[in-house]
PDB file of N, CA and C in Angstrom:
ATOM      1  N   UNK S  14     -33.226  -9.414 -25.426  1.00  0.00           N
ATOM      2  CA  UNK S  14     -32.353 -10.303 -24.669  1.00  0.00           C
ATOM      3  C   UNK S  14     -31.993  -9.683 -23.383  1.00  0.00           C
ATOM      4  N   UNK S  15     -32.222 -10.503 -22.311  1.00  0.00           N
ATOM      5  CA  UNK S  15     -31.920 -10.000 -20.896  1.00  0.00           C
ATOM      6  C   UNK S  15     -30.756 -10.834 -20.298  1.00  0.00           C
ATOM      7  N   UNK S  16     -29.952 -10.169 -19.489  1.00  0.00           N
ATOM      8  CA  UNK S  16     -28.903 -10.883 -18.821  1.00  0.00           C
ATOM      9  C   UNK S  16     -28.946 -10.633 -17.325  1.00  0.00           C
ATOM     10  N   UNK S  17     -28.706 -11.532 -16.458  1.00  0.00           N
ATOM     11  CA  UNK S  17     -28.591 -11.226 -15.079  1.00  0.00           C
ATOM     12  C   UNK S  17     -27.257 -10.782 -14.775  1.00  0.00           C
ATOM     13  N   UNK S  18     -27.020  -9.512 -14.311  1.00  0.00           N
ATOM     14  CA  UNK S  18     -25.751  -8.979 -14.114  1.00  0.00           C
ATOM     15  C   UNK S  18     -25.509  -8.848 -12.557  1.00  0.00           C
ATOM     16  N   UNK S  19     -26.299  -9.479 -11.808  1.00  0.00           N
ATOM     17  CA  UNK S  19     -26.190  -9.404 -10.331  1.00  0.00           C
ATOM     18  C   UNK S  19     -24.810  -9.890  -9.819  1.00  0.00           C
ATOM     19  N   UNK S  20     -24.357 -11.003 -10.347  1.00  0.00           N
ATOM     20  CA  UNK S  20     -23.044 -11.576  -9.892  1.00  0.00           C
ATOM     21  C   UNK S  20     -21.949 -10.588 -10.329  1.00  0.00           C
ATOM     22  N   UNK S  21     -21.881 -10.074 -11.498  1.00  0.00           N
ATOM     23  CA  UNK S  21     -20.909  -9.201 -11.940  1.00  0.00           C
ATOM     24  C   UNK S  21     -20.974  -7.833 -11.120  1.00  0.00           C
ATOM     25  N   UNK S  22     -22.101  -7.414 -10.734  1.00  0.00           N
ATOM     26  CA  UNK S  22     -22.213  -6.146  -9.911  1.00  0.00           C
ATOM     27  C   UNK S  22     -21.674  -6.472  -8.596  1.00  0.00           C
ATOM     28  N   UNK S  23     -22.003  -7.641  -7.955  1.00  0.00           N
ATOM     29  CA  UNK S  23     -21.470  -8.055  -6.650  1.00  0.00           C
ATOM     30  C   UNK S  23     -19.980  -8.025  -6.684  1.00  0.00           C
ATOM     31  N   UNK S  24     -19.370  -8.664  -7.728  1.00  0.00           N
ATOM     32  CA  UNK S  24     -17.922  -8.767  -7.922  1.00  0.00           C
ATOM     33  C   UNK S  24     -17.313  -7.386  -7.948  1.00  0.00           C
ATOM     34  N   UNK S  25     -17.918  -6.481  -8.769  1.00  0.00           N
ATOM     35  CA  UNK S  25     -17.438  -5.045  -8.914  1.00  0.00           C
ATOM     36  C   UNK S  25     -17.464  -4.435  -7.569  1.00  0.00           C
ATOM     37  N   UNK S  26     -18.509  -4.524  -6.814  1.00  0.00           N
ATOM     38  CA  UNK S  26     -18.566  -3.940  -5.492  1.00  0.00           C
ATOM     39  C   UNK S  26     -17.527  -4.521  -4.529  1.00  0.00           C
ATOM     40  N   UNK S  27     -17.345  -5.802  -4.560  1.00  0.00           N
ATOM     41  CA  UNK S  27     -16.267  -6.428  -3.697  1.00  0.00           C
ATOM     42  C   UNK S  27     -14.885  -5.898  -4.024  1.00  0.00           C
ATOM     43  N   UNK S  28     -14.651  -5.772  -5.359  1.00  0.00           N
ATOM     44  CA  UNK S  28     -13.378  -5.267  -5.681  1.00  0.00           C
ATOM     45  C   UNK S  28     -13.182  -3.723  -5.346  1.00  0.00           C
ATOM     46  N   UNK S  29     -14.252  -2.980  -5.483  1.00  0.00           N
ATOM     47  CA  UNK S  29     -14.140  -1.657  -5.123  1.00  0.00           C
ATOM     48  C   UNK S  29     -13.949  -1.482  -3.602  1.00  0.00           C
ATOM     49  N   UNK S  30     -14.658  -2.261  -2.855  1.00  0.00           N
ATOM     50  CA  UNK S  30     -14.462  -2.261  -1.362  1.00  0.00           C
ATOM     51  C   UNK S  30     -13.068  -2.747  -0.895  1.00  0.00           C
ATOM     52  N   UNK S  31     -12.551  -3.719  -1.652  1.00  0.00           N
ATOM     53  CA  UNK S  31     -11.152  -4.149  -1.361  1.00  0.00           C
ATOM     54  C   UNK S  31     -10.160  -2.953  -1.705  1.00  0.00           C
ATOM     55  N   UNK S  32     -10.267  -2.370  -2.829  1.00  0.00           N
ATOM     56  CA  UNK S  32      -9.505  -1.253  -3.212  1.00  0.00           C
ATOM     57  C   UNK S  32      -9.518  -0.099  -2.206  1.00  0.00           C
ATOM     58  N   UNK S  33     -10.735   0.138  -1.764  1.00  0.00           N
ATOM     59  CA  UNK S  33     -10.896   1.198  -0.721  1.00  0.00           C
ATOM     60  C   UNK S  33     -10.167   0.939   0.606  1.00  0.00           C
ATOM     61  N   UNK S  34     -10.331  -0.395   1.003  1.00  0.00           N
ATOM     62  CA  UNK S  34      -9.676  -0.875   2.287  1.00  0.00           C
ATOM     63  C   UNK S  34      -8.104  -0.777   2.127  1.00  0.00           C
ATOM     64  N   UNK S  35      -7.647  -1.175   0.927  1.00  0.00           N
ATOM     65  CA  UNK S  35      -6.159  -1.112   0.691  1.00  0.00           C
ATOM     66  C   UNK S  35      -5.669   0.428   0.782  1.00  0.00           C
ATOM     67  N   UNK S  36      -6.508   1.290   0.153  1.00  0.00           N
ATOM     68  CA  UNK S  36      -6.148   2.732   0.159  1.00  0.00           C
ATOM     69  C   UNK S  36      -6.172   3.276   1.583  1.00  0.00           C
ATOM     70  N   UNK S  37      -7.191   2.897   2.354  1.00  0.00           N
ATOM     71  CA  UNK S  37      -7.186   3.361   3.833  1.00  0.00           C
ATOM     72  C   UNK S  37      -6.005   2.903   4.542  1.00  0.00           C
ATOM     73  N   UNK S  38      -5.656   1.577   4.330  1.00  0.00           N
ATOM     74  CA  UNK S  38      -4.437   0.976   5.024  1.00  0.00           C
ATOM     75  C   UNK S  38      -3.211   1.729   4.628  1.00  0.00           C
ATOM     76  N   UNK S  39      -3.019   1.922   3.350  1.00  0.00           N
ATOM     77  CA  UNK S  39      -1.747   2.650   2.834  1.00  0.00           C
ATOM     78  C   UNK S  39      -1.827   4.109   3.419  1.00  0.00           C
ATOM     79  N   UNK S  40      -2.899   4.743   3.555  1.00  0.00           N
ATOM     80  CA  UNK S  40      -3.039   6.022   4.069  1.00  0.00           C
ATOM     81  C   UNK S  40      -2.651   6.152   5.545  1.00  0.00           C
ATOM     82  N   UNK S  41      -2.725   5.086   6.187  1.00  0.00           N
ATOM     83  CA  UNK S  41      -2.284   5.105   7.699  1.00  0.00           C
ATOM     84  C   UNK S  41      -0.804   4.819   7.829  1.00  0.00           C
ATOM     85  N   UNK S  42      -0.205   4.325   6.707  1.00  0.00           N
ATOM     86  CA  UNK S  42       1.219   3.927   6.858  1.00  0.00           C
ATOM     87  C   UNK S  42       2.155   4.942   6.199  1.00  0.00           C
ATOM     88  N   UNK S  43       1.644   5.508   4.975  1.00  0.00           N
ATOM     89  CA  UNK S  43       2.514   6.321   4.198  1.00  0.00           C
ATOM     90  C   UNK S  43       1.972   7.730   4.112  1.00  0.00           C
ATOM     91  N   UNK S  44       2.817   8.715   3.891  1.00  0.00           N
ATOM     92  CA  UNK S  44       2.417  10.032   3.793  1.00  0.00           C
ATOM     93  C   UNK S  44       1.486  10.185   2.452  1.00  0.00           C
ATOM     94  N   UNK S  45       0.712  11.255   2.498  1.00  0.00           N
ATOM     95  CA  UNK S  45      -0.308  11.437   1.524  1.00  0.00           C
ATOM     96  C   UNK S  45       0.417  11.470  -0.007  1.00  0.00           C
ATOM     97  N   UNK S  46       1.527  12.111  -0.072  1.00  0.00           N
ATOM     98  CA  UNK S  46       2.157  12.214  -1.361  1.00  0.00           C
ATOM     99  C   UNK S  46       2.632  10.856  -1.915  1.00  0.00           C
ATOM    100  N   UNK S  47       3.003   9.965  -1.001  1.00  0.00           N
ATOM    101  CA  UNK S  47       3.464   8.673  -1.446  1.00  0.00           C
ATOM    102  C   UNK S  47       2.177   7.836  -1.873  1.00  0.00           C
ATOM    103  N   UNK S  48       1.024   7.918  -1.171  1.00  0.00           N
ATOM    104  CA  UNK S  48      -0.149   7.219  -1.544  1.00  0.00           C
ATOM    105  C   UNK S  48      -0.678   7.762  -2.890  1.00  0.00           C
ATOM    106  N   UNK S  49      -0.564   9.067  -3.100  1.00  0.00           N
ATOM    107  CA  UNK S  49      -0.992   9.604  -4.272  1.00  0.00           C
ATOM    108  C   UNK S  49      -0.159   9.112  -5.486  1.00  0.00           C
ATOM    109  N   UNK S  50       1.177   8.936  -5.275  1.00  0.00           N
ATOM    110  CA  UNK S  50       2.137   8.441  -6.265  1.00  0.00           C
ATOM    111  C   UNK S  50       1.772   7.007  -6.622  1.00  0.00           C
ATOM    112  N   UNK S  51       1.518   6.201  -5.548  1.00  0.00           N
ATOM    113  CA  UNK S  51       1.193   4.773  -5.796  1.00  0.00           C
ATOM    114  C   UNK S  51      -0.049   4.583  -6.469  1.00  0.00           C
ATOM    115  N   UNK S  52      -1.060   5.465  -6.120  1.00  0.00           N
ATOM    116  CA  UNK S  52      -2.398   5.390  -6.741  1.00  0.00           C
ATOM    117  C   UNK S  52      -2.331   5.792  -8.190  1.00  0.00           C
ATOM    118  N   UNK S  53      -1.573   6.845  -8.510  1.00  0.00           N
ATOM    119  CA  UNK S  53      -1.423   7.281  -9.870  1.00  0.00           C
ATOM    120  C   UNK S  53      -0.741   6.207 -10.732  1.00  0.00           C
ATOM    121  N   UNK S  54       0.314   5.590 -10.129  1.00  0.00           N
ATOM    122  CA  UNK S  54       1.026   4.453 -10.845  1.00  0.00           C
ATOM    123  C   UNK S  54       0.039   3.349 -11.089  1.00  0.00           C
ATOM    124  N   UNK S  55      -0.772   2.987 -10.136  1.00  0.00           N
ATOM    125  CA  UNK S  55      -1.760   1.900 -10.362  1.00  0.00           C
ATOM    126  C   UNK S  55      -2.713   2.244 -11.499  1.00  0.00           C
ATOM    127  N   UNK S  56      -3.219   3.532 -11.504  1.00  0.00           N
ATOM    128  CA  UNK S  56      -4.167   3.890 -12.517  1.00  0.00           C
ATOM    129  C   UNK S  56      -3.571   3.856 -13.873  1.00  0.00           C
ATOM    130  N   UNK S  57      -2.224   4.021 -13.988  1.00  0.00           N
ATOM    131  CA  UNK S  57      -1.580   4.062 -15.266  1.00  0.00           C
ATOM    132  C   UNK S  57      -1.208   2.708 -15.769  1.00  0.00           C
ATOM    133  N   UNK S  58      -1.658   1.662 -14.940  1.00  0.00           N
ATOM    134  CA  UNK S  58      -1.371   0.301 -15.378  1.00  0.00           C
ATOM    135  C   UNK S  58      -0.229  -0.381 -14.478  1.00  0.00           C
ATOM    136  N   UNK S  59       0.313   0.412 -13.519  1.00  0.00           N
ATOM    137  CA  UNK S  59       1.243  -0.188 -12.604  1.00  0.00           C
ATOM    138  C   UNK S  59       2.442  -0.768 -13.156  1.00  0.00           C
ATOM    139  N   UNK S  60       2.924  -0.115 -14.223  1.00  0.00           N
ATOM    140  CA  UNK S  60       4.187  -0.622 -14.834  1.00  0.00           C
ATOM    141  C   UNK S  60       5.314  -0.614 -13.811  1.00  0.00           C
ATOM    142  N   UNK S  61       6.247  -1.560 -13.962  1.00  0.00           N
ATOM    143  CA  UNK S  61       7.407  -1.662 -13.024  1.00  0.00           C
ATOM    144  C   UNK S  61       8.634  -0.868 -13.451  1.00  0.00           C
ATOM    145  N   UNK S  62       8.327   0.064 -14.423  1.00  0.00           N
ATOM    146  CA  UNK S  62       9.445   0.814 -14.977  1.00  0.00           C
ATOM    147  C   UNK S  62       9.695   2.140 -14.357  1.00  0.00           C
ATOM    148  N   UNK S  63       9.417   2.196 -13.067  1.00  0.00           N
ATOM    149  CA  UNK S  63       9.728   3.385 -12.327  1.00  0.00           C
ATOM    150  C   UNK S  63      11.144   3.735 -12.120  1.00  0.00           C
ATOM    151  N   UNK S  64      11.525   4.917 -12.590  1.00  0.00           N
ATOM    152  CA  UNK S  64      12.926   5.175 -12.467  1.00  0.00           C
ATOM    153  C   UNK S  64      13.362   5.668 -11.148  1.00  0.00           C
ATOM    154  N   UNK S  65      14.582   5.519 -10.784  1.00  0.00           N
ATOM    155  CA  UNK S  65      15.108   5.928  -9.489  1.00  0.00           C
ATOM    156  C   UNK S  65      14.853   7.400  -9.258  1.00  0.00           C
ATOM    157  N   UNK S  66      14.890   8.207 -10.322  1.00  0.00           N
ATOM    158  CA  UNK S  66      14.629   9.640 -10.220  1.00  0.00           C
ATOM    159  C   UNK S  66      13.192   9.933  -9.730  1.00  0.00           C
ATOM    160  N   UNK S  67      12.270   9.106 -10.306  1.00  0.00           N
ATOM    161  CA  UNK S  67      10.808   9.225  -9.891  1.00  0.00           C
ATOM    162  C   UNK S  67      10.648   8.931  -8.493  1.00  0.00           C
ATOM    163  N   UNK S  68      11.273   7.881  -8.047  1.00  0.00           N
ATOM    164  CA  UNK S  68      11.117   7.475  -6.637  1.00  0.00           C
ATOM    165  C   UNK S  68      11.859   8.521  -5.701  1.00  0.00           C
ATOM    166  N   UNK S  69      13.007   9.030  -6.132  1.00  0.00           N
ATOM    167  CA  UNK S  69      13.760  10.018  -5.341  1.00  0.00           C
ATOM    168  C   UNK S  69      12.942  11.253  -5.211  1.00  0.00           C
ATOM    169  N   UNK S  70      11.964  11.604  -5.992  1.00  0.00           N
ATOM    170  CA  UNK S  70      11.198  12.761  -5.881  1.00  0.00           C
ATOM    171  C   UNK S  70      10.299  12.625  -4.695  1.00  0.00           C
ATOM    172  N   UNK S  71       9.957  11.454  -4.231  1.00  0.00           N
ATOM    173  CA  UNK S  71       9.146  11.165  -3.098  1.00  0.00           C
ATOM    174  C   UNK S  71       9.786  11.511  -1.764  1.00  0.00           C
ATOM    175  N   UNK S  72      11.117  11.636  -1.806  1.00  0.00           N
ATOM    176  CA  UNK S  72      11.790  11.838  -0.543  1.00  0.00           C
ATOM    177  C   UNK S  72      11.523  13.205   0.000  1.00  0.00           C
ATOM    178  N   UNK S  73      11.395  13.354   1.301  1.00  0.00           N
ATOM    179  CA  UNK S  73      11.192  14.537   1.942  1.00  0.00           C
ATOM    180  C   UNK S  73      12.060  14.636   3.170  1.00  0.00           C
ATOM    181  N   UNK S  74      12.294  15.835   3.542  1.00  0.00           N
ATOM    182  CA  UNK S  74      13.188  16.135   4.717  1.00  0.00           C
ATOM    183  C   UNK S  74      12.377  16.843   5.841  1.00  0.00           C
ATOM    184  N   UNK S  75      12.514  16.349   7.091  1.00  0.00           N
ATOM    185  CA  UNK S  75      11.804  16.941   8.175  1.00  0.00           C
ATOM    186  C   UNK S  75      12.836  17.097   9.349  1.00  0.00           C
ATOM    187  N   UNK S  76      12.902  18.314   9.786  1.00  0.00           N
ATOM    188  CA  UNK S  76      13.867  18.592  10.818  1.00  0.00           C
ATOM    189  C   UNK S  76      13.528  17.730  12.117  1.00  0.00           C
ATOM    190  N   UNK S  77      14.612  17.219  12.628  1.00  0.00           N
ATOM    191  CA  UNK S  77      14.511  16.438  13.873  1.00  0.00           C
ATOM    192  C   UNK S  77      13.742  15.157  13.745  1.00  0.00           C
ATOM    193  N   UNK S  78      13.749  14.580  12.558  1.00  0.00           N
ATOM    194  CA  UNK S  78      13.013  13.302  12.315  1.00  0.00           C
ATOM    195  C   UNK S  78      13.993  12.278  11.769  1.00  0.00           C
ATOM    196  N   UNK S  79      14.073  11.102  12.286  1.00  0.00           N
ATOM    197  CA  UNK S  79      14.890  10.062  11.783  1.00  0.00           C
ATOM    198  C   UNK S  79      14.064   8.860  11.548  1.00  0.00           C
ATOM    199  N   UNK S  80      14.189   8.166  10.490  1.00  0.00           N
ATOM    200  CA  UNK S  80      13.589   6.872  10.248  1.00  0.00           C
ATOM    201  C   UNK S  80      14.623   5.815  10.093  1.00  0.00           C
ATOM    202  N   UNK S  81      14.387   4.696  10.797  1.00  0.00           N
ATOM    203  CA  UNK S  81      15.317   3.562  10.684  1.00  0.00           C
ATOM    204  C   UNK S  81      14.614   2.361  10.152  1.00  0.00           C
ATOM    205  N   UNK S  82      15.103   1.859   9.050  1.00  0.00           N
ATOM    206  CA  UNK S  82      14.614   0.515   8.520  1.00  0.00           C
ATOM    207  C   UNK S  82      15.653  -0.457   8.823  1.00  0.00           C
ATOM    208  N   UNK S  83      15.358  -1.524   9.454  1.00  0.00           N
ATOM    209  CA  UNK S  83      16.297  -2.573   9.760  1.00  0.00           C
ATOM    210  C   UNK S  83      15.728  -3.969   9.752  1.00  0.00           C
ATOM    211  N   UNK S  84      16.612  -4.877   9.684  1.00  0.00           N
ATOM    212  CA  UNK S  84      16.191  -6.332   9.721  1.00  0.00           C
ATOM    213  C   UNK S  84      16.829  -6.910  10.923  1.00  0.00           C
ATOM    214  N   UNK S  85      16.028  -7.519  11.786  1.00  0.00           N
ATOM    215  CA  UNK S  85      16.584  -8.121  12.963  1.00  0.00           C
ATOM    216  C   UNK S  85      16.795  -9.626  12.635  1.00  0.00           C
ATOM    217  N   UNK S  86      18.010 -10.089  12.758  1.00  0.00           N
ATOM    218  CA  UNK S  86      18.378 -11.440  12.390  1.00  0.00           C
ATOM    219  C   UNK S  86      17.587 -12.392  13.215  1.00  0.00           C
ATOM    220  N   UNK S  87      16.904 -13.363  12.627  1.00  0.00           N
ATOM    221  CA  UNK S  87      16.180 -14.325  13.392  1.00  0.00           C
ATOM    222  C   UNK S  87      14.768 -13.953  13.685  1.00  0.00           C
ATOM    223  N   UNK S  88      14.396 -12.685  13.479  1.00  0.00           N
ATOM    224  CA  UNK S  88      13.056 -12.284  13.949  1.00  0.00           C
ATOM    225  C   UNK S  88      11.885 -13.017  13.212  1.00  0.00           C
ATOM    226  N   UNK S  89      12.048 -13.305  11.907  1.00  0.00           N
ATOM    227  CA  UNK S  89      11.003 -13.867  11.183  1.00  0.00           C
ATOM    228  C   UNK S  89      10.794 -15.272  11.628  1.00  0.00           C
ATOM    229  N   UNK S  90      11.850 -16.039  11.854  1.00  0.00           N
ATOM    230  CA  UNK S  90      11.763 -17.471  12.308  1.00  0.00           C
ATOM    231  C   UNK S  90      11.209 -17.483  13.735  1.00  0.00           C
ATOM    232  N   UNK S  91      11.599 -16.509  14.592  1.00  0.00           N
ATOM    233  CA  UNK S  91      11.118 -16.458  15.915  1.00  0.00           C
ATOM    234  C   UNK S  91       9.656 -16.135  15.914  1.00  0.00           C
ATOM    235  N   UNK S  92       9.257 -15.206  15.073  1.00  0.00           N
ATOM    236  CA  UNK S  92       7.778 -14.734  15.025  1.00  0.00           C
ATOM    237  C   UNK S  92       6.869 -15.874  14.574  1.00  0.00           C
ATOM    238  N   UNK S  93       7.421 -16.846  13.760  1.00  0.00           N
ATOM    239  CA  UNK S  93       6.687 -18.038  13.392  1.00  0.00           C
ATOM    240  C   UNK S  93       6.403 -18.952  14.533  1.00  0.00           C
ATOM    241  N   UNK S  94       7.260 -18.951  15.443  1.00  0.00           N
ATOM    242  CA  UNK S  94       7.240 -19.881  16.635  1.00  0.00           C
ATOM    243  C   UNK S  94       6.416 -19.347  17.851  1.00  0.00           C
ATOM    244  N   UNK S  95       6.357 -18.083  17.880  1.00  0.00           N
ATOM    245  CA  UNK S  95       5.807 -17.403  19.116  1.00  0.00           C
ATOM    246  C   UNK S  95       4.386 -16.861  18.910  1.00  0.00           C
ATOM    247  N   UNK S  96       3.535 -16.844  19.914  1.00  0.00           N
ATOM    248  CA  UNK S  96       2.247 -16.300  19.779  1.00  0.00           C
ATOM    249  C   UNK S  96       2.295 -14.821  19.504  1.00  0.00           C
ATOM    250  N   UNK S  97       1.275 -14.310  18.645  1.00  0.00           N
ATOM    251  CA  UNK S  97       1.298 -12.893  18.210  1.00  0.00           C
ATOM    252  C   UNK S  97       1.471 -11.905  19.351  1.00  0.00           C
ATOM    253  N   UNK S  98       0.676 -12.164  20.400  1.00  0.00           N
ATOM    254  CA  UNK S  98       0.717 -11.187  21.532  1.00  0.00           C
ATOM    255  C   UNK S  98       2.104 -11.131  22.177  1.00  0.00           C
ATOM    256  N   UNK S  99       2.897 -12.171  22.103  1.00  0.00           N
ATOM    257  CA  UNK S  99       4.220 -12.189  22.584  1.00  0.00           C
ATOM    258  C   UNK S  99       5.238 -11.392  21.710  1.00  0.00           C
ATOM    259  N   UNK S 100       4.994 -11.578  20.402  1.00  0.00           N
ATOM    260  CA  UNK S 100       5.794 -10.837  19.399  1.00  0.00           C
ATOM    261  C   UNK S 100       5.611  -9.413  19.653  1.00  0.00           C
TER     262      UNK S 100
END
């Protein structure tokens, strides 16, 4: 008995390419140790039971570096109305 597995192989390749693209994107945003943590979590099934202590272990301290995370009131609604190059 023979089966045509071409469609399944194409789907597997597309999924692998997508995963690789996501990993490349994450690698440009996050430090390596954070990407490794996320990848390891995904390989273990991606359970949402990450403890605060596990996440806290990702924290690093760098002299003379400050990161600011903020929400600008009205930005999202403004960004919906304005052309991307203006935003």
